[in-house]
Amino acid sequence: MSSRIHPSAIIDPAAELDSTVTVGAYSLIGPHVRIAAGTTVGPHCVIEGRTTIGADNKIFQFNSIGAVPQDMKYAGEPTELVIGDRNSIREFCTLNLGTAQDEGVTRIGSDNLLMAYVHIAHDVRLGSHIVLANNATLAGHVHVGDWATVGGLSGVHQFVKIGAHAMIGFQGHVAQDVPPFMTVDGNPLAARAVNVVGLRRRGFSAERIAVIKQIHKLLYRSALTFEQSQTEIAALQGQGADEDVALMLSFLAAATRGIVR
């Protein structure tokens, strides 16, 4: 057994682990698991199901990864969990396989931080550079865009979409879609402002932020209908933030649960 694998770990012979993978004491890894170079699995973890884990992830102790969905419709179909690179998965997280009712895959991008007790349900899609704070719970089929942050003790309803660069405050009850760039919090949840601090940290220029503020005003501080606001947002193209305008319009066109107001 490799010196990187603790002798008390149980790894199925059919599992595919790069020679540089580290596995801690008493962890269990099933036959359909694949783990790429440099990933560290802490002690007392269970990694099962058809789970593929990329490179240089840090999986801390006491995690359940690749268990069957908590979905009564699941009937043993060969669904998957796919995790990208350089993610940090802290203690007591649960990441489930997908279901046949969706694409059959739960997908986690790269460079994400999942703090303790985070739950990722079936068919969730996480982008990259996302922070899910302690006890954040994502129900089935939730989509979260790049660079979003979900505050601690927040619950996200099934099928909700959270846009890129959005910020969900502490104990958010998220039952509607959250547009990109917005900060939402409170009970009931409400859109408060543009996530300016986050955008500045990511190098957004003053010009881009100014356009995004105009988008916020059109969506939330005008008397326009939802359809009228989209027309006015489209008219902001050509002001130095076309990518951001396009991202917002694409998100609004795909919103299926209404947006947080």
PDB file of C-alpha atoms in Angstrom:
ATOM      1  CA  MET A   1       0.000   0.000   0.000  1.00  0.00           C
ATOM      2  CA  SER A   2       1.215   3.496  -0.850  1.00  0.00           C
ATOM      3  CA  SER A   3       2.704   5.545   1.982  1.00  0.00           C
ATOM      4  CA  ARG A   4       0.125   8.188   1.082  1.00  0.00           C
ATOM      5  CA  ILE A   5      -2.728   5.807   1.938  1.00  0.00           C
ATOM      6  CA  HIS A   6      -3.271   5.181   5.647  1.00  0.00           C
ATOM      7  CA  PRO A   7      -3.256   1.439   6.360  1.00  0.00           C
ATOM      8  CA  SER A   8      -6.715   1.634   7.972  1.00  0.00           C
ATOM      9  CA  ALA A   9      -8.300   3.166   4.832  1.00  0.00           C
ATOM     10  CA  ILE A  10     -10.425   0.789   2.748  1.00  0.00           C
ATOM     11  CA  ILE A  11     -10.103   1.402  -0.978  1.00  0.00           C
ATOM     12  CA  ASP A  12     -11.836  -0.842  -3.483  1.00  0.00           C
ATOM     13  CA  PRO A  13      -9.340  -2.375  -5.944  1.00  0.00           C
ATOM     14  CA  ALA A  14     -11.429  -1.044  -8.836  1.00  0.00           C
ATOM     15  CA  ALA A  15     -11.141   2.581  -7.685  1.00  0.00           C
ATOM     16  CA  GLU A  16      -8.778   4.744  -9.744  1.00  0.00           C
ATOM     17  CA  LEU A  17      -6.550   6.962  -7.607  1.00  0.00           C
ATOM     18  CA  ASP A  18      -3.555   8.862  -8.887  1.00  0.00           C
ATOM     19  CA  SER A  19      -0.338   7.848  -7.136  1.00  0.00           C
ATOM     20  CA  THR A  20      -0.134  11.306  -5.522  1.00  0.00           C
ATOM     21  CA  VAL A  21      -3.552  11.103  -3.833  1.00  0.00           C
ATOM     22  CA  THR A  22      -3.486  11.078  -0.019  1.00  0.00           C
ATOM     23  CA  VAL A  23      -6.147   9.187   1.959  1.00  0.00           C
ATOM     24  CA  GLY A  24      -6.473   9.492   5.739  1.00  0.00           C
ATOM     25  CA  ALA A  25      -7.297   6.967   8.416  1.00  0.00           C
ATOM     26  CA  TYR A  26     -10.559   4.991   8.278  1.00  0.00           C
ATOM     27  CA  SER A  27     -11.752   6.500   5.001  1.00  0.00           C
ATOM     28  CA  LEU A  28     -13.735   4.327   2.597  1.00  0.00           C
ATOM     29  CA  ILE A  29     -13.518   4.675  -1.196  1.00  0.00           C
ATOM     30  CA  GLY A  30     -15.803   2.712  -3.485  1.00  0.00           C
ATOM     31  CA  PRO A  31     -15.210   0.906  -6.785  1.00  0.00           C
ATOM     32  CA  HIS A  32     -16.522   3.568  -9.180  1.00  0.00           C
ATOM     33  CA  VAL A  33     -14.503   6.444  -7.720  1.00  0.00           C
ATOM     34  CA  ARG A  34     -11.776   8.257  -9.669  1.00  0.00           C
ATOM     35  CA  ILE A  35      -9.507  10.817  -8.000  1.00  0.00           C
ATOM     36  CA  ALA A  36      -6.903  12.898  -9.848  1.00  0.00           C
ATOM     37  CA  ALA A  37      -3.424  14.050  -8.835  1.00  0.00           C
ATOM     38  CA  GLY A  38      -2.708  15.955  -5.666  1.00  0.00           C
ATOM     39  CA  THR A  39      -6.102  15.557  -4.015  1.00  0.00           C
ATOM     40  CA  THR A  40      -6.108  14.973  -0.254  1.00  0.00           C
ATOM     41  CA  VAL A  41      -8.856  12.972   1.436  1.00  0.00           C
ATOM     42  CA  GLY A  42      -8.934  13.357   5.215  1.00  0.00           C
ATOM     43  CA  PRO A  43      -9.782  10.688   7.773  1.00  0.00           C
ATOM     44  CA  HIS A  44     -13.253   9.203   8.247  1.00  0.00           C
ATOM     45  CA  CYS A  45     -14.547  10.130   4.787  1.00  0.00           C
ATOM     46  CA  VAL A  46     -16.834   8.001   2.625  1.00  0.00           C
ATOM     47  CA  ILE A  47     -16.525   8.506  -1.139  1.00  0.00           C
ATOM     48  CA  GLU A  48     -18.826   6.235  -3.109  1.00  0.00           C
ATOM     49  CA  GLY A  49     -20.997   6.032  -6.206  1.00  0.00           C
ATOM     50  CA  ARG A  50     -19.859   7.035  -9.675  1.00  0.00           C
ATOM     51  CA  THR A  51     -17.800   9.926  -8.406  1.00  0.00           C
ATOM     52  CA  THR A  52     -15.033  11.701 -10.308  1.00  0.00           C
ATOM     53  CA  ILE A  53     -12.831  14.125  -8.379  1.00  0.00           C
ATOM     54  CA  GLY A  54     -10.290  16.379 -10.086  1.00  0.00           C
ATOM     55  CA  ALA A  55      -6.833  17.543  -9.055  1.00  0.00           C
ATOM     56  CA  ASP A  56      -5.574  19.290  -5.919  1.00  0.00           C
ATOM     57  CA  ASN A  57      -8.808  19.175  -3.959  1.00  0.00           C
ATOM     58  CA  LYS A  58      -8.658  19.308  -0.166  1.00  0.00           C
ATOM     59  CA  ILE A  59     -11.355  17.090   1.338  1.00  0.00           C
ATOM     60  CA  PHE A  60     -11.357  17.407   5.119  1.00  0.00           C
ATOM     61  CA  GLN A  61     -12.444  14.781   7.630  1.00  0.00           C
ATOM     62  CA  PHE A  62     -15.982  13.411   8.055  1.00  0.00           C
ATOM     63  CA  ASN A  63     -17.403  14.006   4.576  1.00  0.00           C
ATOM     64  CA  SER A  64     -19.981  11.938   2.677  1.00  0.00           C
ATOM     65  CA  ILE A  65     -19.375  12.264  -1.052  1.00  0.00           C
ATOM     66  CA  GLY A  66     -21.250  10.442  -3.808  1.00  0.00           C
ATOM     67  CA  ALA A  67     -24.079   8.934  -1.765  1.00  0.00           C
ATOM     68  CA  VAL A  68     -27.394   8.219  -3.475  1.00  0.00           C
ATOM     69  CA  PRO A  69     -29.823  11.147  -3.787  1.00  0.00           C
ATOM     70  CA  GLN A  70     -32.310  11.969  -1.068  1.00  0.00           C
ATOM     71  CA  ASP A  71     -35.023  11.701  -3.699  1.00  0.00           C
ATOM     72  CA  MET A  72     -37.790   9.126  -3.437  1.00  0.00           C
ATOM     73  CA  LYS A  73     -37.896   8.804  -7.238  1.00  0.00           C
ATOM     74  CA  TYR A  74     -34.330   7.503  -7.344  1.00  0.00           C
ATOM     75  CA  ALA A  75     -34.350   3.833  -8.355  1.00  0.00           C
ATOM     76  CA  GLY A  76     -30.670   2.985  -8.494  1.00  0.00           C
ATOM     77  CA  GLU A  77     -29.880   4.497 -11.896  1.00  0.00           C
ATOM     78  CA  PRO A  78     -26.134   4.870 -12.671  1.00  0.00           C
ATOM     79  CA  THR A  79     -25.939   8.601 -12.038  1.00  0.00           C
ATOM     80  CA  GLU A  80     -22.823  10.619 -11.234  1.00  0.00           C
ATOM     81  CA  LEU A  81     -21.079  13.259  -9.165  1.00  0.00           C
ATOM     82  CA  VAL A  82     -18.313  15.235 -10.906  1.00  0.00           C
ATOM     83  CA  ILE A  83     -16.030  17.558  -8.929  1.00  0.00           C
ATOM     84  CA  GLY A  84     -13.448  19.856 -10.536  1.00  0.00           C
ATOM     85  CA  ASP A  85     -10.064  21.022  -9.266  1.00  0.00           C
ATOM     86  CA  ARG A  86      -8.718  22.881  -6.224  1.00  0.00           C
ATOM     87  CA  ASN A  87     -11.908  22.806  -4.203  1.00  0.00           C
ATOM     88  CA  SER A  88     -11.823  22.934  -0.408  1.00  0.00           C
ATOM     89  CA  ILE A  89     -14.522  20.771   1.183  1.00  0.00           C
ATOM     90  CA  ARG A  90     -14.652  21.261   4.931  1.00  0.00           C
ATOM     91  CA  GLU A  91     -16.032  18.978   7.626  1.00  0.00           C
ATOM     92  CA  PHE A  92     -19.391  17.155   7.523  1.00  0.00           C
ATOM     93  CA  CYS A  93     -20.419  18.095   3.970  1.00  0.00           C
ATOM     94  CA  THR A  94     -22.777  15.878   1.979  1.00  0.00           C
ATOM     95  CA  LEU A  95     -22.598  15.779  -1.829  1.00  0.00           C
ATOM     96  CA  ASN A  96     -25.088  13.514  -3.600  1.00  0.00           C
ATOM     97  CA  LEU A  97     -25.280  11.873  -7.018  1.00  0.00           C
ATOM     98  CA  GLY A  98     -27.600  13.168  -9.752  1.00  0.00           C
ATOM     99  CA  THR A  99     -30.921  11.691 -10.816  1.00  0.00           C
ATOM    100  CA  ALA A 100     -32.377  10.361 -14.047  1.00  0.00           C
ATOM    101  CA  GLN A 101     -35.017  13.114 -13.927  1.00  0.00           C
ATOM    102  CA  ASP A 102     -32.312  15.657 -14.804  1.00  0.00           C
ATOM    103  CA  GLU A 103     -28.992  15.183 -16.623  1.00  0.00           C
ATOM    104  CA  GLY A 104     -28.015  12.483 -14.156  1.00  0.00           C
ATOM    105  CA  VAL A 105     -24.989  14.426 -12.911  1.00  0.00           C
ATOM    106  CA  THR A 106     -24.310  16.650  -9.924  1.00  0.00           C
ATOM    107  CA  ARG A 107     -21.526  19.019 -11.026  1.00  0.00           C
ATOM    108  CA  ILE A 108     -19.102  21.005  -8.889  1.00  0.00           C
ATOM    109  CA  GLY A 109     -16.697  23.362 -10.658  1.00  0.00           C
ATOM    110  CA  SER A 110     -13.252  24.432  -9.458  1.00  0.00           C
ATOM    111  CA  ASP A 111     -11.760  26.689  -6.781  1.00  0.00           C
ATOM    112  CA  ASN A 112     -14.832  26.568  -4.562  1.00  0.00           C
ATOM    113  CA  LEU A 113     -14.972  26.721  -0.763  1.00  0.00           C
ATOM    114  CA  LEU A 114     -17.628  24.553   0.857  1.00  0.00           C
ATOM    115  CA  MET A 115     -17.586  25.298   4.571  1.00  0.00           C
ATOM    116  CA  ALA A 116     -18.681  22.842   7.270  1.00  0.00           C
ATOM    117  CA  TYR A 117     -22.069  21.092   7.053  1.00  0.00           C
ATOM    118  CA  VAL A 118     -22.837  22.231   3.495  1.00  0.00           C
ATOM    119  CA  HIS A 119     -25.352  20.021   1.668  1.00  0.00           C
ATOM    120  CA  ILE A 120     -25.267  19.661  -2.120  1.00  0.00           C
ATOM    121  CA  ALA A 121     -28.338  17.768  -3.290  1.00  0.00           C
ATOM    122  CA  HIS A 122     -28.883  15.845  -6.502  1.00  0.00           C
ATOM    123  CA  ASP A 123     -28.391  17.544  -9.863  1.00  0.00           C
ATOM    124  CA  VAL A 124     -26.988  20.742  -8.377  1.00  0.00           C
ATOM    125  CA  ARG A 125     -24.614  22.656 -10.637  1.00  0.00           C
ATOM    126  CA  LEU A 126     -21.990  24.784  -8.963  1.00  0.00           C
ATOM    127  CA  GLY A 127     -19.764  26.989 -11.061  1.00  0.00           C
ATOM    128  CA  SER A 128     -16.310  28.040  -9.867  1.00  0.00           C
ATOM    129  CA  HIS A 129     -14.910  30.414  -7.208  1.00  0.00           C
ATOM    130  CA  ILE A 130     -18.069  30.018  -5.118  1.00  0.00           C
ATOM    131  CA  VAL A 131     -18.258  30.276  -1.328  1.00  0.00           C
ATOM    132  CA  LEU A 132     -20.940  28.307   0.498  1.00  0.00           C
ATOM    133  CA  ALA A 133     -20.752  29.262   4.171  1.00  0.00           C
ATOM    134  CA  ASN A 134     -21.450  26.931   7.096  1.00  0.00           C
ATOM    135  CA  ASN A 135     -24.730  24.983   6.935  1.00  0.00           C
ATOM    136  CA  ALA A 136     -25.736  26.307   3.510  1.00  0.00           C
ATOM    137  CA  THR A 137     -28.205  23.810   2.044  1.00  0.00           C
ATOM    138  CA  LEU A 138     -28.836  23.511  -1.694  1.00  0.00           C
ATOM    139  CA  ALA A 139     -31.863  21.472  -2.702  1.00  0.00           C
ATOM    140  CA  GLY A 140     -32.100  19.448  -5.894  1.00  0.00           C
ATOM    141  CA  HIS A 141     -31.504  21.015  -9.330  1.00  0.00           C
ATOM    142  CA  VAL A 142     -30.161  24.307  -7.931  1.00  0.00           C
ATOM    143  CA  HIS A 143     -27.737  26.187 -10.209  1.00  0.00           C
ATOM    144  CA  VAL A 144     -25.148  28.593  -8.793  1.00  0.00           C
ATOM    145  CA  GLY A 145     -23.046  30.853 -11.025  1.00  0.00           C
ATOM    146  CA  ASP A 146     -19.341  31.641 -10.726  1.00  0.00           C
ATOM    147  CA  TRP A 147     -18.128  33.808  -7.838  1.00  0.00           C
ATOM    148  CA  ALA A 148     -21.445  33.674  -5.968  1.00  0.00           C
ATOM    149  CA  THR A 149     -21.523  33.599  -2.156  1.00  0.00           C
ATOM    150  CA  VAL A 150     -24.233  31.906  -0.083  1.00  0.00           C
ATOM    151  CA  GLY A 151     -24.337  32.950   3.564  1.00  0.00           C
ATOM    152  CA  GLY A 152     -24.361  30.617   6.526  1.00  0.00           C
ATOM    153  CA  LEU A 153     -27.544  28.758   7.511  1.00  0.00           C
ATOM    154  CA  SER A 154     -29.155  29.625   4.173  1.00  0.00           C
ATOM    155  CA  GLY A 155     -31.570  27.286   2.437  1.00  0.00           C
ATOM    156  CA  VAL A 156     -32.017  27.294  -1.332  1.00  0.00           C
ATOM    157  CA  HIS A 157     -35.259  25.857  -2.736  1.00  0.00           C
ATOM    158  CA  GLN A 158     -35.133  23.234  -5.480  1.00  0.00           C
ATOM    159  CA  PHE A 159     -34.741  24.507  -9.066  1.00  0.00           C
ATOM    160  CA  VAL A 160     -33.618  27.965  -7.937  1.00  0.00           C
ATOM    161  CA  LYS A 161     -30.894  29.690  -9.949  1.00  0.00           C
ATOM    162  CA  ILE A 162     -28.352  32.002  -8.325  1.00  0.00           C
ATOM    163  CA  GLY A 163     -26.503  34.244 -10.761  1.00  0.00           C
ATOM    164  CA  ALA A 164     -22.787  34.879 -11.008  1.00  0.00           C
ATOM    165  CA  HIS A 165     -21.317  37.333  -8.462  1.00  0.00           C
ATOM    166  CA  ALA A 166     -24.506  37.309  -6.377  1.00  0.00           C
ATOM    167  CA  MET A 167     -24.341  37.501  -2.592  1.00  0.00           C
ATOM    168  CA  ILE A 168     -26.890  35.767  -0.339  1.00  0.00           C
ATOM    169  CA  GLY A 169     -26.942  37.097   3.221  1.00  0.00           C
ATOM    170  CA  PHE A 170     -26.948  35.106   6.457  1.00  0.00           C
ATOM    171  CA  GLN A 171     -29.923  32.770   6.955  1.00  0.00           C
ATOM    172  CA  GLY A 172     -31.330  33.499   3.524  1.00  0.00           C
ATOM    173  CA  HIS A 173     -34.558  31.681   2.590  1.00  0.00           C
ATOM    174  CA  VAL A 174     -34.038  31.542  -1.168  1.00  0.00           C
ATOM    175  CA  ALA A 175     -37.200  30.472  -2.985  1.00  0.00           C
ATOM    176  CA  GLN A 176     -36.837  32.576  -6.153  1.00  0.00           C
ATOM    177  CA  ASP A 177     -34.019  33.146  -8.620  1.00  0.00           C
ATOM    178  CA  VAL A 178     -31.315  35.632  -7.627  1.00  0.00           C
ATOM    179  CA  PRO A 179     -30.000  37.716 -10.562  1.00  0.00           C
ATOM    180  CA  PRO A 180     -26.263  38.119 -11.141  1.00  0.00           C
ATOM    181  CA  PHE A 181     -24.359  40.855  -9.270  1.00  0.00           C
ATOM    182  CA  MET A 182     -27.068  41.392  -6.643  1.00  0.00           C
ATOM    183  CA  THR A 183     -26.880  41.296  -2.840  1.00  0.00           C
ATOM    184  CA  VAL A 184     -30.003  39.835  -1.236  1.00  0.00           C
ATOM    185  CA  ASP A 185     -30.820  39.273   2.419  1.00  0.00           C
ATOM    186  CA  GLY A 186     -33.507  39.578   5.054  1.00  0.00           C
ATOM    187  CA  ASN A 187     -36.650  37.650   5.901  1.00  0.00           C
ATOM    188  CA  PRO A 188     -38.491  37.731   3.616  1.00  0.00           C
ATOM    189  CA  LEU A 189     -35.560  37.841   1.230  1.00  0.00           C
ATOM    190  CA  ALA A 190     -35.177  41.076  -0.748  1.00  0.00           C
ATOM    191  CA  ALA A 191     -32.691  42.582  -3.186  1.00  0.00           C
ATOM    192  CA  ARG A 192     -30.720  45.281  -1.386  1.00  0.00           C
ATOM    193  CA  ALA A 193     -28.006  46.543  -3.726  1.00  0.00           C
ATOM    194  CA  VAL A 194     -25.279  45.597  -6.184  1.00  0.00           C
ATOM    195  CA  ASN A 195     -22.505  43.409  -4.740  1.00  0.00           C
ATOM    196  CA  VAL A 196     -20.025  46.242  -5.276  1.00  0.00           C
ATOM    197  CA  VAL A 197     -17.413  45.001  -2.808  1.00  0.00           C
ATOM    198  CA  GLY A 198     -17.247  41.615  -4.500  1.00  0.00           C
ATOM    199  CA  LEU A 199     -17.038  43.149  -7.969  1.00  0.00           C
ATOM    200  CA  ARG A 200     -14.203  45.463  -6.978  1.00  0.00           C
ATOM    201  CA  ARG A 201     -12.285  42.558  -5.461  1.00  0.00           C
ATOM    202  CA  ARG A 202     -12.558  40.771  -8.803  1.00  0.00           C
ATOM    203  CA  GLY A 203     -11.198  43.710 -10.765  1.00  0.00           C
ATOM    204  CA  PHE A 204     -14.383  45.153 -12.235  1.00  0.00           C
ATOM    205  CA  SER A 205     -13.733  48.654 -13.523  1.00  0.00           C
ATOM    206  CA  ALA A 206     -15.690  51.665 -12.321  1.00  0.00           C
ATOM    207  CA  GLU A 207     -17.326  51.829 -15.749  1.00  0.00           C
ATOM    208  CA  ARG A 208     -18.580  48.255 -15.561  1.00  0.00           C
ATOM    209  CA  ILE A 209     -19.879  48.728 -12.030  1.00  0.00           C
ATOM    210  CA  ALA A 210     -21.698  51.899 -13.101  1.00  0.00           C
ATOM    211  CA  VAL A 211     -23.547  49.964 -15.805  1.00  0.00           C
ATOM    212  CA  ILE A 212     -24.406  47.173 -13.371  1.00  0.00           C
ATOM    213  CA  LYS A 213     -25.811  49.784 -10.993  1.00  0.00           C
ATOM    214  CA  GLN A 214     -28.006  50.999 -13.846  1.00  0.00           C
ATOM    215  CA  ILE A 215     -29.184  47.422 -14.358  1.00  0.00           C
ATOM    216  CA  HIS A 216     -30.086  47.231 -10.670  1.00  0.00           C
ATOM    217  CA  LYS A 217     -32.018  50.492 -10.907  1.00  0.00           C
ATOM    218  CA  LEU A 218     -33.973  49.286 -13.932  1.00  0.00           C
ATOM    219  CA  LEU A 219     -34.862  45.988 -12.262  1.00  0.00           C
ATOM    220  CA  TYR A 220     -35.595  47.233  -8.758  1.00  0.00           C
ATOM    221  CA  ARG A 221     -35.930  51.011  -8.569  1.00  0.00           C
ATOM    222  CA  SER A 222     -38.167  51.825 -11.506  1.00  0.00           C
ATOM    223  CA  ALA A 223     -41.818  51.424 -12.345  1.00  0.00           C
ATOM    224  CA  LEU A 224     -41.016  49.223 -15.349  1.00  0.00           C
ATOM    225  CA  THR A 225     -42.560  45.801 -15.824  1.00  0.00           C
ATOM    226  CA  PHE A 226     -40.233  42.811 -15.858  1.00  0.00           C
ATOM    227  CA  GLU A 227     -40.392  42.697 -19.660  1.00  0.00           C
ATOM    228  CA  GLN A 228     -39.844  46.454 -20.017  1.00  0.00           C
ATOM    229  CA  SER A 229     -36.828  46.332 -17.724  1.00  0.00           C
ATOM    230  CA  GLN A 230     -35.210  43.703 -19.947  1.00  0.00           C
ATOM    231  CA  THR A 231     -35.678  45.960 -22.975  1.00  0.00           C
ATOM    232  CA  GLU A 232     -34.083  48.869 -21.142  1.00  0.00           C
ATOM    233  CA  ILE A 233     -31.220  46.693 -19.897  1.00  0.00           C
ATOM    234  CA  ALA A 234     -30.507  45.606 -23.474  1.00  0.00           C
ATOM    235  CA  ALA A 235     -30.212  49.288 -24.409  1.00  0.00           C
ATOM    236  CA  LEU A 236     -27.212  49.581 -22.059  1.00  0.00           C
ATOM    237  CA  GLN A 237     -25.036  47.705 -24.513  1.00  0.00           C
ATOM    238  CA  GLY A 238     -22.172  49.745 -25.877  1.00  0.00           C
ATOM    239  CA  GLN A 239     -21.303  51.374 -22.541  1.00  0.00           C
ATOM    240  CA  GLY A 240     -18.314  49.188 -21.701  1.00  0.00           C
ATOM    241  CA  ALA A 241     -20.100  46.319 -19.962  1.00  0.00           C
ATOM    242  CA  ASP A 242     -21.610  44.327 -22.804  1.00  0.00           C
ATOM    243  CA  GLU A 243     -20.564  40.992 -21.262  1.00  0.00           C
ATOM    244  CA  ASP A 244     -22.327  41.891 -18.015  1.00  0.00           C
ATOM    245  CA  VAL A 245     -25.454  43.070 -19.812  1.00  0.00           C
ATOM    246  CA  ALA A 246     -25.552  39.849 -21.831  1.00  0.00           C
ATOM    247  CA  LEU A 247     -25.105  37.774 -18.672  1.00  0.00           C
ATOM    248  CA  MET A 248     -28.023  39.513 -16.990  1.00  0.00           C
ATOM    249  CA  LEU A 249     -30.311  39.227 -20.013  1.00  0.00           C
ATOM    250  CA  SER A 250     -29.519  35.537 -20.409  1.00  0.00           C
ATOM    251  CA  PHE A 251     -30.232  34.914 -16.736  1.00  0.00           C
ATOM    252  CA  LEU A 252     -33.528  36.803 -16.770  1.00  0.00           C
ATOM    253  CA  ALA A 253     -34.676  34.999 -19.892  1.00  0.00           C
ATOM    254  CA  ALA A 254     -34.057  31.635 -18.195  1.00  0.00           C
ATOM    255  CA  ALA A 255     -35.571  32.547 -14.814  1.00  0.00           C
ATOM    256  CA  THR A 256     -38.327  30.051 -14.071  1.00  0.00           C
ATOM    257  CA  ARG A 257     -39.299  30.883 -10.470  1.00  0.00           C
ATOM    258  CA  GLY A 258     -39.466  34.659 -10.696  1.00  0.00           C
ATOM    259  CA  ILE A 259     -36.679  36.780  -9.273  1.00  0.00           C
ATOM    260  CA  VAL A 260     -36.134  37.921  -5.704  1.00  0.00           C
ATOM    261  CA  ARG A 261     -37.653  41.392  -5.398  1.00  0.00           C
TER     262      ARG A 261
END
